[in-house]
mmCIF file of C-alpha atoms in Angstrom:
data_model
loop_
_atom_site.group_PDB
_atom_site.id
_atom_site.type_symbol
_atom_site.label_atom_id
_atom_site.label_comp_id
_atom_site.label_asym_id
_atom_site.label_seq_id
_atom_site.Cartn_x
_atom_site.Cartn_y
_atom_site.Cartn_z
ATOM 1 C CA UNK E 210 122.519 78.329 142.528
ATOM 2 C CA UNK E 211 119.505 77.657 144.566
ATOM 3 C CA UNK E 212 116.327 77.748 142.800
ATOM 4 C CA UNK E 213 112.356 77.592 144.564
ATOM 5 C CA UNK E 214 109.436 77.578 143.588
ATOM 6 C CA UNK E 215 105.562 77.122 144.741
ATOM 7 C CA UNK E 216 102.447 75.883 142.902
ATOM 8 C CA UNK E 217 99.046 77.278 144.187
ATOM 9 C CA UNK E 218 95.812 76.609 143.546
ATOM 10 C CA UNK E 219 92.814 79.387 142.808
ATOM 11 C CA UNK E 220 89.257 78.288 143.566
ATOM 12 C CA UNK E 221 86.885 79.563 141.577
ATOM 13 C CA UNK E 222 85.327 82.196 144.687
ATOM 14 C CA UNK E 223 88.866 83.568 144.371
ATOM 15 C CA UNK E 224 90.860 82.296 146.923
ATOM 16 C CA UNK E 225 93.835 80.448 147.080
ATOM 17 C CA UNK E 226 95.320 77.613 148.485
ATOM 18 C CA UNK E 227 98.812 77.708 149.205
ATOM 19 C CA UNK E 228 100.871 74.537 147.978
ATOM 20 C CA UNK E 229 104.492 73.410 149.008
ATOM 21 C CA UNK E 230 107.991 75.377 148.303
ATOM 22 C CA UNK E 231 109.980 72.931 146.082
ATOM 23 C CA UNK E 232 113.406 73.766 146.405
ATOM 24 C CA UNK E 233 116.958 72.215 144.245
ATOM 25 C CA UNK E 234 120.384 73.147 143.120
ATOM 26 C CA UNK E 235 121.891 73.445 140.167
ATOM 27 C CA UNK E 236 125.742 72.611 140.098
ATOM 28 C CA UNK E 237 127.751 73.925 136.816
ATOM 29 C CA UNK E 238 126.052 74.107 133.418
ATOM 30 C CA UNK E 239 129.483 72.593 131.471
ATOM 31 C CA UNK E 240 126.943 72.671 127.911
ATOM 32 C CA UNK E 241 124.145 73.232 126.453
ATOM 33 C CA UNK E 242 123.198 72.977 122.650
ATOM 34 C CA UNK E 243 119.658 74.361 121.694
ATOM 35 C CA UNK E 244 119.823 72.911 118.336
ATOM 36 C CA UNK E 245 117.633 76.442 117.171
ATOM 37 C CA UNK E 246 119.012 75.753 113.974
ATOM 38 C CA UNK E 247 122.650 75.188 114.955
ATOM 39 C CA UNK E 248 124.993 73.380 117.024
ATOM 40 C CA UNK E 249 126.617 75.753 119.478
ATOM 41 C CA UNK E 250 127.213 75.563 122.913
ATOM 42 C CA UNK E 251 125.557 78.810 124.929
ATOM 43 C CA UNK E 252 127.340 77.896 127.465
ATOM 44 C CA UNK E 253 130.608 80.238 128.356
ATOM 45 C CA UNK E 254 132.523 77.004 127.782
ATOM 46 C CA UNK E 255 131.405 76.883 124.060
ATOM 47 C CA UNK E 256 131.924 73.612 123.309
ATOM 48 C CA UNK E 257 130.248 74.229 120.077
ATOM 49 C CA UNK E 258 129.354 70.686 117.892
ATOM 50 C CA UNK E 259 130.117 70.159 114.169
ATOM 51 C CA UNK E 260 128.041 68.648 111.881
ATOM 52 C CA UNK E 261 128.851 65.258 110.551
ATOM 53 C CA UNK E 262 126.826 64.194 107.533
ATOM 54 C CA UNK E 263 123.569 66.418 106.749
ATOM 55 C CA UNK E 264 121.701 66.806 110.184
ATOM 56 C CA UNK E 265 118.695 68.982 109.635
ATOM 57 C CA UNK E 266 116.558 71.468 111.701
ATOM 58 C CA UNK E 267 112.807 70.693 112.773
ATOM 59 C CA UNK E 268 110.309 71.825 115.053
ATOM 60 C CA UNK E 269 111.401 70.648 118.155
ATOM 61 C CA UNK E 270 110.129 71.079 121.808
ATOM 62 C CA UNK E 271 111.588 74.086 122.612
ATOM 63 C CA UNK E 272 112.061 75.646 119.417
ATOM 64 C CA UNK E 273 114.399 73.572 116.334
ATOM 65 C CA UNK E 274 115.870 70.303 117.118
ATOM 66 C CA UNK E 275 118.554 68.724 115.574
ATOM 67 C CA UNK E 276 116.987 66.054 112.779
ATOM 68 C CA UNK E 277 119.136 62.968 112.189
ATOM 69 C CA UNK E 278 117.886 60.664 109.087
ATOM 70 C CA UNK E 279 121.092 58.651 107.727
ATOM 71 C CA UNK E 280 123.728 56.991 109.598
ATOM 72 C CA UNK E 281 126.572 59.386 109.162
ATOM 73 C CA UNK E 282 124.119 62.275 110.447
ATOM 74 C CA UNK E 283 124.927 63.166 113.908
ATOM 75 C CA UNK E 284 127.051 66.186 115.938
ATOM 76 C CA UNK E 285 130.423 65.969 116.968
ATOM 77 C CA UNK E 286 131.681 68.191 120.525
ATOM 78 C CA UNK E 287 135.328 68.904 121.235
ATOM 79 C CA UNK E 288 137.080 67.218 124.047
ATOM 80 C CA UNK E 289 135.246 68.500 126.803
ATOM 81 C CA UNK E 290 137.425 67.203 129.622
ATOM 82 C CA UNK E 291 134.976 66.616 132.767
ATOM 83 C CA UNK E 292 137.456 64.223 134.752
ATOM 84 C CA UNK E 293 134.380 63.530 136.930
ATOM 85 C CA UNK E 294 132.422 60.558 138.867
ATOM 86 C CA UNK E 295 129.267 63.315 138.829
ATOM 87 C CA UNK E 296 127.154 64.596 136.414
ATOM 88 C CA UNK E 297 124.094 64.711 134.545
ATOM 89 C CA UNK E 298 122.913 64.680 131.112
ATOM 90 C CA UNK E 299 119.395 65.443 130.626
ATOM 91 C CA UNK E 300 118.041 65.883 126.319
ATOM 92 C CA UNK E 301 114.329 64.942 124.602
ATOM 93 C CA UNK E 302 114.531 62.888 122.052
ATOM 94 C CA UNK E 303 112.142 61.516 119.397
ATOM 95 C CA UNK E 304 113.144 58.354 117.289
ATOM 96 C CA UNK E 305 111.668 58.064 114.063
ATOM 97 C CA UNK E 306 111.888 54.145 113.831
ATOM 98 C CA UNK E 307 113.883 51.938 116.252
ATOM 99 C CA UNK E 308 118.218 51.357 115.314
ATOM 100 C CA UNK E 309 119.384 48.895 118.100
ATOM 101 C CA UNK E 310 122.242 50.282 119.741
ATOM 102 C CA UNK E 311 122.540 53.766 118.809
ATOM 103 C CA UNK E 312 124.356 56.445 120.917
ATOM 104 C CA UNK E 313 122.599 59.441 122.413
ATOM 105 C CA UNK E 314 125.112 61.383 124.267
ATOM 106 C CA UNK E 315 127.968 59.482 123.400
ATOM 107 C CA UNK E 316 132.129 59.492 123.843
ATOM 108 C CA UNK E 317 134.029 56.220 122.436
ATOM 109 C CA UNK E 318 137.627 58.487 122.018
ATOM 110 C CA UNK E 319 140.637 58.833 123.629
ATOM 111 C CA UNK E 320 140.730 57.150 127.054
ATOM 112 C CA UNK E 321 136.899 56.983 127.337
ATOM 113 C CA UNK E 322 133.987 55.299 126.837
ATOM 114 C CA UNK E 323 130.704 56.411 128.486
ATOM 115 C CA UNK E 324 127.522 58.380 127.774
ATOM 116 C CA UNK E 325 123.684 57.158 127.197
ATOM 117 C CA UNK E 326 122.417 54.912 124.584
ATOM 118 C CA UNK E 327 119.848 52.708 123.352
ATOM 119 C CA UNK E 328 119.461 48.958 123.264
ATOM 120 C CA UNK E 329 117.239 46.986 121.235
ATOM 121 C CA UNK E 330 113.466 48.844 121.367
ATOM 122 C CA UNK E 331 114.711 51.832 122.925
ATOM 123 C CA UNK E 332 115.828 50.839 125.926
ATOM 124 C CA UNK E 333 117.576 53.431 127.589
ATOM 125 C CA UNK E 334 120.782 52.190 128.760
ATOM 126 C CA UNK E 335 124.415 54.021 129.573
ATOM 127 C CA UNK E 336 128.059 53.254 130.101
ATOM 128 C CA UNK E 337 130.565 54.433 132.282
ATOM 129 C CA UNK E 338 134.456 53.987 131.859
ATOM 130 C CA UNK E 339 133.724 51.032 129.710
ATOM 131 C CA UNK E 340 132.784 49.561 132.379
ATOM 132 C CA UNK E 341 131.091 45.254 131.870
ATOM 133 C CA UNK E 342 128.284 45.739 135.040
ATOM 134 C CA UNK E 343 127.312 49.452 133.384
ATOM 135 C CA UNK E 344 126.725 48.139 129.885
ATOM 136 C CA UNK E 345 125.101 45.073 131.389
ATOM 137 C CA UNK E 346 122.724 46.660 133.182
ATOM 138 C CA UNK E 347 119.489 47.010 132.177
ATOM 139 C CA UNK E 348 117.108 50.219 132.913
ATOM 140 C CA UNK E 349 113.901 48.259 131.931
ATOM 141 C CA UNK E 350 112.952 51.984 130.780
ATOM 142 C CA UNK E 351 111.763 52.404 127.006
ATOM 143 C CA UNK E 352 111.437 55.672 125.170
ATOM 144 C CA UNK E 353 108.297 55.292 122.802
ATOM 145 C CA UNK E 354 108.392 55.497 118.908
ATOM 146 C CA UNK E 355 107.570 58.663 117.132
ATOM 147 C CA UNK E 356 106.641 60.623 120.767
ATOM 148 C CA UNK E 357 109.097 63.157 122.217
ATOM 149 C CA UNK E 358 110.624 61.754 125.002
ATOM 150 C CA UNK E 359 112.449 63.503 127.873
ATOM 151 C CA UNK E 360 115.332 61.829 129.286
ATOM 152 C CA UNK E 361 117.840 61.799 131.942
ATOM 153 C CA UNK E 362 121.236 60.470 133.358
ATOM 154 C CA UNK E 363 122.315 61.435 136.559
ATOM 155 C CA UNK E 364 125.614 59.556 137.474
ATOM 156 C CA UNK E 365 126.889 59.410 141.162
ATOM 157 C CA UNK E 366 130.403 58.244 142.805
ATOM 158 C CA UNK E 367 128.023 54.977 143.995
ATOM 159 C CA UNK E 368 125.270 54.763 141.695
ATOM 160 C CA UNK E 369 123.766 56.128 138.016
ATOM 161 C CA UNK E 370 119.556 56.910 137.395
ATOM 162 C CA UNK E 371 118.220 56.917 134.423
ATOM 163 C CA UNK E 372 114.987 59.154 134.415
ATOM 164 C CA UNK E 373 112.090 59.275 131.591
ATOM 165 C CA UNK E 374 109.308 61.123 130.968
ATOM 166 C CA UNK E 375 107.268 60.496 127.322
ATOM 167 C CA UNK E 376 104.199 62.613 128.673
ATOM 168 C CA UNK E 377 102.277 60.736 131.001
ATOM 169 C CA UNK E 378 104.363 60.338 134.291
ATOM 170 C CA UNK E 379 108.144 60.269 135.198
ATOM 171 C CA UNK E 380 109.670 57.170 135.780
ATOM 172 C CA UNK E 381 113.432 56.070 136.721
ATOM 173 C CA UNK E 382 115.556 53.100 137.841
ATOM 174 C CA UNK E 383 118.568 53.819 139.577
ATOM 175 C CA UNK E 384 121.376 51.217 139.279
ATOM 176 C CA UNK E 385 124.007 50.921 142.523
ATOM 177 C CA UNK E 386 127.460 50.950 141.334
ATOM 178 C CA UNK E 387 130.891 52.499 141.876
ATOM 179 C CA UNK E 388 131.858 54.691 139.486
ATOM 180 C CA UNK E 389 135.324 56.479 138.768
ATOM 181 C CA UNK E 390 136.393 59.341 137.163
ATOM 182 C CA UNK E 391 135.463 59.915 133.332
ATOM 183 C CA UNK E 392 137.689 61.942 131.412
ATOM 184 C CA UNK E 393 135.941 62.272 128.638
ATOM 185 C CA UNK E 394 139.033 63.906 126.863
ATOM 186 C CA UNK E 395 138.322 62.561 123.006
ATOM 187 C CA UNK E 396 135.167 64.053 120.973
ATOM 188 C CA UNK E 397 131.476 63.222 122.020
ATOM 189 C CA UNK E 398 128.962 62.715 119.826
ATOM 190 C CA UNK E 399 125.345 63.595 120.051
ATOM 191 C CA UNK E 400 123.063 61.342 118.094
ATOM 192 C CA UNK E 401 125.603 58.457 117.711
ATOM 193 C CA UNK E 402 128.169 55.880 118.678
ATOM 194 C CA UNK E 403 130.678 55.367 116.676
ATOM 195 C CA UNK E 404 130.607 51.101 117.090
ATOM 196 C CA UNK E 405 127.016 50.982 116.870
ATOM 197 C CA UNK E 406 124.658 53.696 114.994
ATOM 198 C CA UNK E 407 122.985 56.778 114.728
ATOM 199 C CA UNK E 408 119.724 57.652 115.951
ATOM 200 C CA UNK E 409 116.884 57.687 113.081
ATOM 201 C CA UNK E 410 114.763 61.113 114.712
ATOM 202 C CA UNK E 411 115.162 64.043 115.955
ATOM 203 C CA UNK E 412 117.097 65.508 119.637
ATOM 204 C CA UNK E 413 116.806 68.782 121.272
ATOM 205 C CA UNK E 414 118.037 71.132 124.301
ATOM 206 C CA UNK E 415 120.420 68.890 125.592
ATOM 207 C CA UNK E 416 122.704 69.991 128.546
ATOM 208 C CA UNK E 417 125.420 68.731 130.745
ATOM 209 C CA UNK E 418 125.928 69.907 134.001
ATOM 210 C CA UNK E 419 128.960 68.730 136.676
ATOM 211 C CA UNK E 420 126.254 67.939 139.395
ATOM 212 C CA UNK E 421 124.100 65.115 140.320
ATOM 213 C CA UNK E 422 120.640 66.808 139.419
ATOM 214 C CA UNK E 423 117.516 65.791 141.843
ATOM 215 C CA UNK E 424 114.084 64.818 141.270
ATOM 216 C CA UNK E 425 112.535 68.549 141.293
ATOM 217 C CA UNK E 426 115.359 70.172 139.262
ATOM 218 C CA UNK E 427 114.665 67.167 136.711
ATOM 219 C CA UNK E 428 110.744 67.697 136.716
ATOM 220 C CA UNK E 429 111.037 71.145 136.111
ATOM 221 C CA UNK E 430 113.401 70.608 133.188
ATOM 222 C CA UNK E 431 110.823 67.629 131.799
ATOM 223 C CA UNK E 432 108.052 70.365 131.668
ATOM 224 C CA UNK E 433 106.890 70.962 128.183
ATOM 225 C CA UNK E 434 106.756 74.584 127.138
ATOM 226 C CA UNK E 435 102.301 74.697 127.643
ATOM 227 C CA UNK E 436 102.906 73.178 131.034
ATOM 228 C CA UNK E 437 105.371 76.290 131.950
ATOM 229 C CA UNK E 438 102.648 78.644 132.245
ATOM 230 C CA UNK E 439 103.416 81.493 134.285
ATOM 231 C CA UNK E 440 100.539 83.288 134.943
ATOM 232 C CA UNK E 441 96.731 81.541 135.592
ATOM 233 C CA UNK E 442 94.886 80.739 132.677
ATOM 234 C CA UNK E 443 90.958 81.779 132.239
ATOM 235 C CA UNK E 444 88.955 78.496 133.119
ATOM 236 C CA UNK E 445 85.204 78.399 133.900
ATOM 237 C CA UNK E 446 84.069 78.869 136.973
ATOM 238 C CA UNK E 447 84.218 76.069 139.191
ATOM 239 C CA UNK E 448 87.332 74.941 137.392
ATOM 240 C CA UNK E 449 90.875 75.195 139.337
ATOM 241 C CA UNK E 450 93.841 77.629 138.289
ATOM 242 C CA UNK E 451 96.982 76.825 138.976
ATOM 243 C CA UNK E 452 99.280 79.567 139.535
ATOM 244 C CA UNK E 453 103.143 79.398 139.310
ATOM 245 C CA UNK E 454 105.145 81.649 141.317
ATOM 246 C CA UNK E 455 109.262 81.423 140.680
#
């Protein structure tokens, strides 16, 4: 699916300036758990998570999120059996108080181990096939305390980007690598590693697609719901509009 879209501008003697048609594609959705006050997949795949421990609902960026406060709080997902060197995990997240090591989107089962995580401070770091130079690696990106956070991995046959956006600007570091096929053919769990920890916060409206998402696809999907307006707001004059057209 192709998607495009345009931002203009409208001066304040009514007319417009025409801005540049952003374009991406969007491979398959394989999940995607709203957390609106439950952990199913509305995805046709319905890999729909179970709750391990006492997770609770919250006010979350889009709607509820999924609220993890103890260590055995977190959501477990089927097998979801990807088999794939691409794809992309995108979720916001917003930690409570800093766990070293805790998993976000997170598979240690079967024959895999891979998914995104956080070191010490909330750095955002991920793993691939178990792989030394993947946990090694170091995104030098950290997601702040007690902000909602949008966050990103994008993993390629020959290299993995980690993208972040807490609100002020999106930033990424892309690490070049070669990676192989994950299964991913044992449970995943959201909100935890099963070596390490839980996250202490909340998560919400994370997805998984089979495709490498770009930088436009990923900066649509890090706009917060009052930045998603779709028709101009009333300014005074001499103020700009901006005017989204999908």
């Amino acid at each position: 699916v192709q998607y495009y879209w345009r931002v203009d501008e409208v001066l304040a003697n009514g007319s417009q300036v025409k801005g540049d048609v952003w374009t991406f594609t969007l491979g398959k959705q394989w999940a995607w758990w709203t957390f609106d006050g439950h952990a199913r997949d509305r995805s046709p795949q319905a890999f729909h998570g179970t709750p391990h421990g006492n997770p609770q609902w919250v006010p979350g960026v889009r709607g509820q999120a999924l609220a993890l406060d103890m260590e055995e709080d977190y959501i477990v997902i089927p097998p979801m059996n990807l088999n794939t060197d691409t794809m992309t995990i995108t979720l916001w997240v917003k930690t409570k108080e800093v766990i070293d090591n805790p998993g976000l989107v997170f598979t240690r089962d079967s024959s895999t181990s891979a998914g995104l995580w956080f070191n010490a401070s909330n750095n955002l770091r991920y793993n691939w096939n178990d792989d030394r130079e993947t946990w090694l690696w170091d995104s030098g990106l950290f997601a702040p305390n007690q902000t909602w956070t949008f966050v990103a991995l994008v993993v390629e046959p020959d290299q993995a980007t980690i993208y972040m956006h807490d609100g002020t600007a999106m930033k990424s570091a892309t690490h070049q690598h070669r990676h192989g096929a994950a299964a991913f053919d044992g449970v995943t769990n959201i909100g935890h590693d099963p070596r390490w920890g839980t996250v202490t916060g909340a998560i919400d409206d994370v997805h998984v697609y089979t495709y490498a998402l770009g930088k436009a696809a990923l900066a649509a999907f890090s706009a917060r719901p009052d930045e998603r307006q779709s028709s101009p707001q009333i300014m005074a004059p001499g103020h700009l509009q901006r005017v989204l057209e999908w």
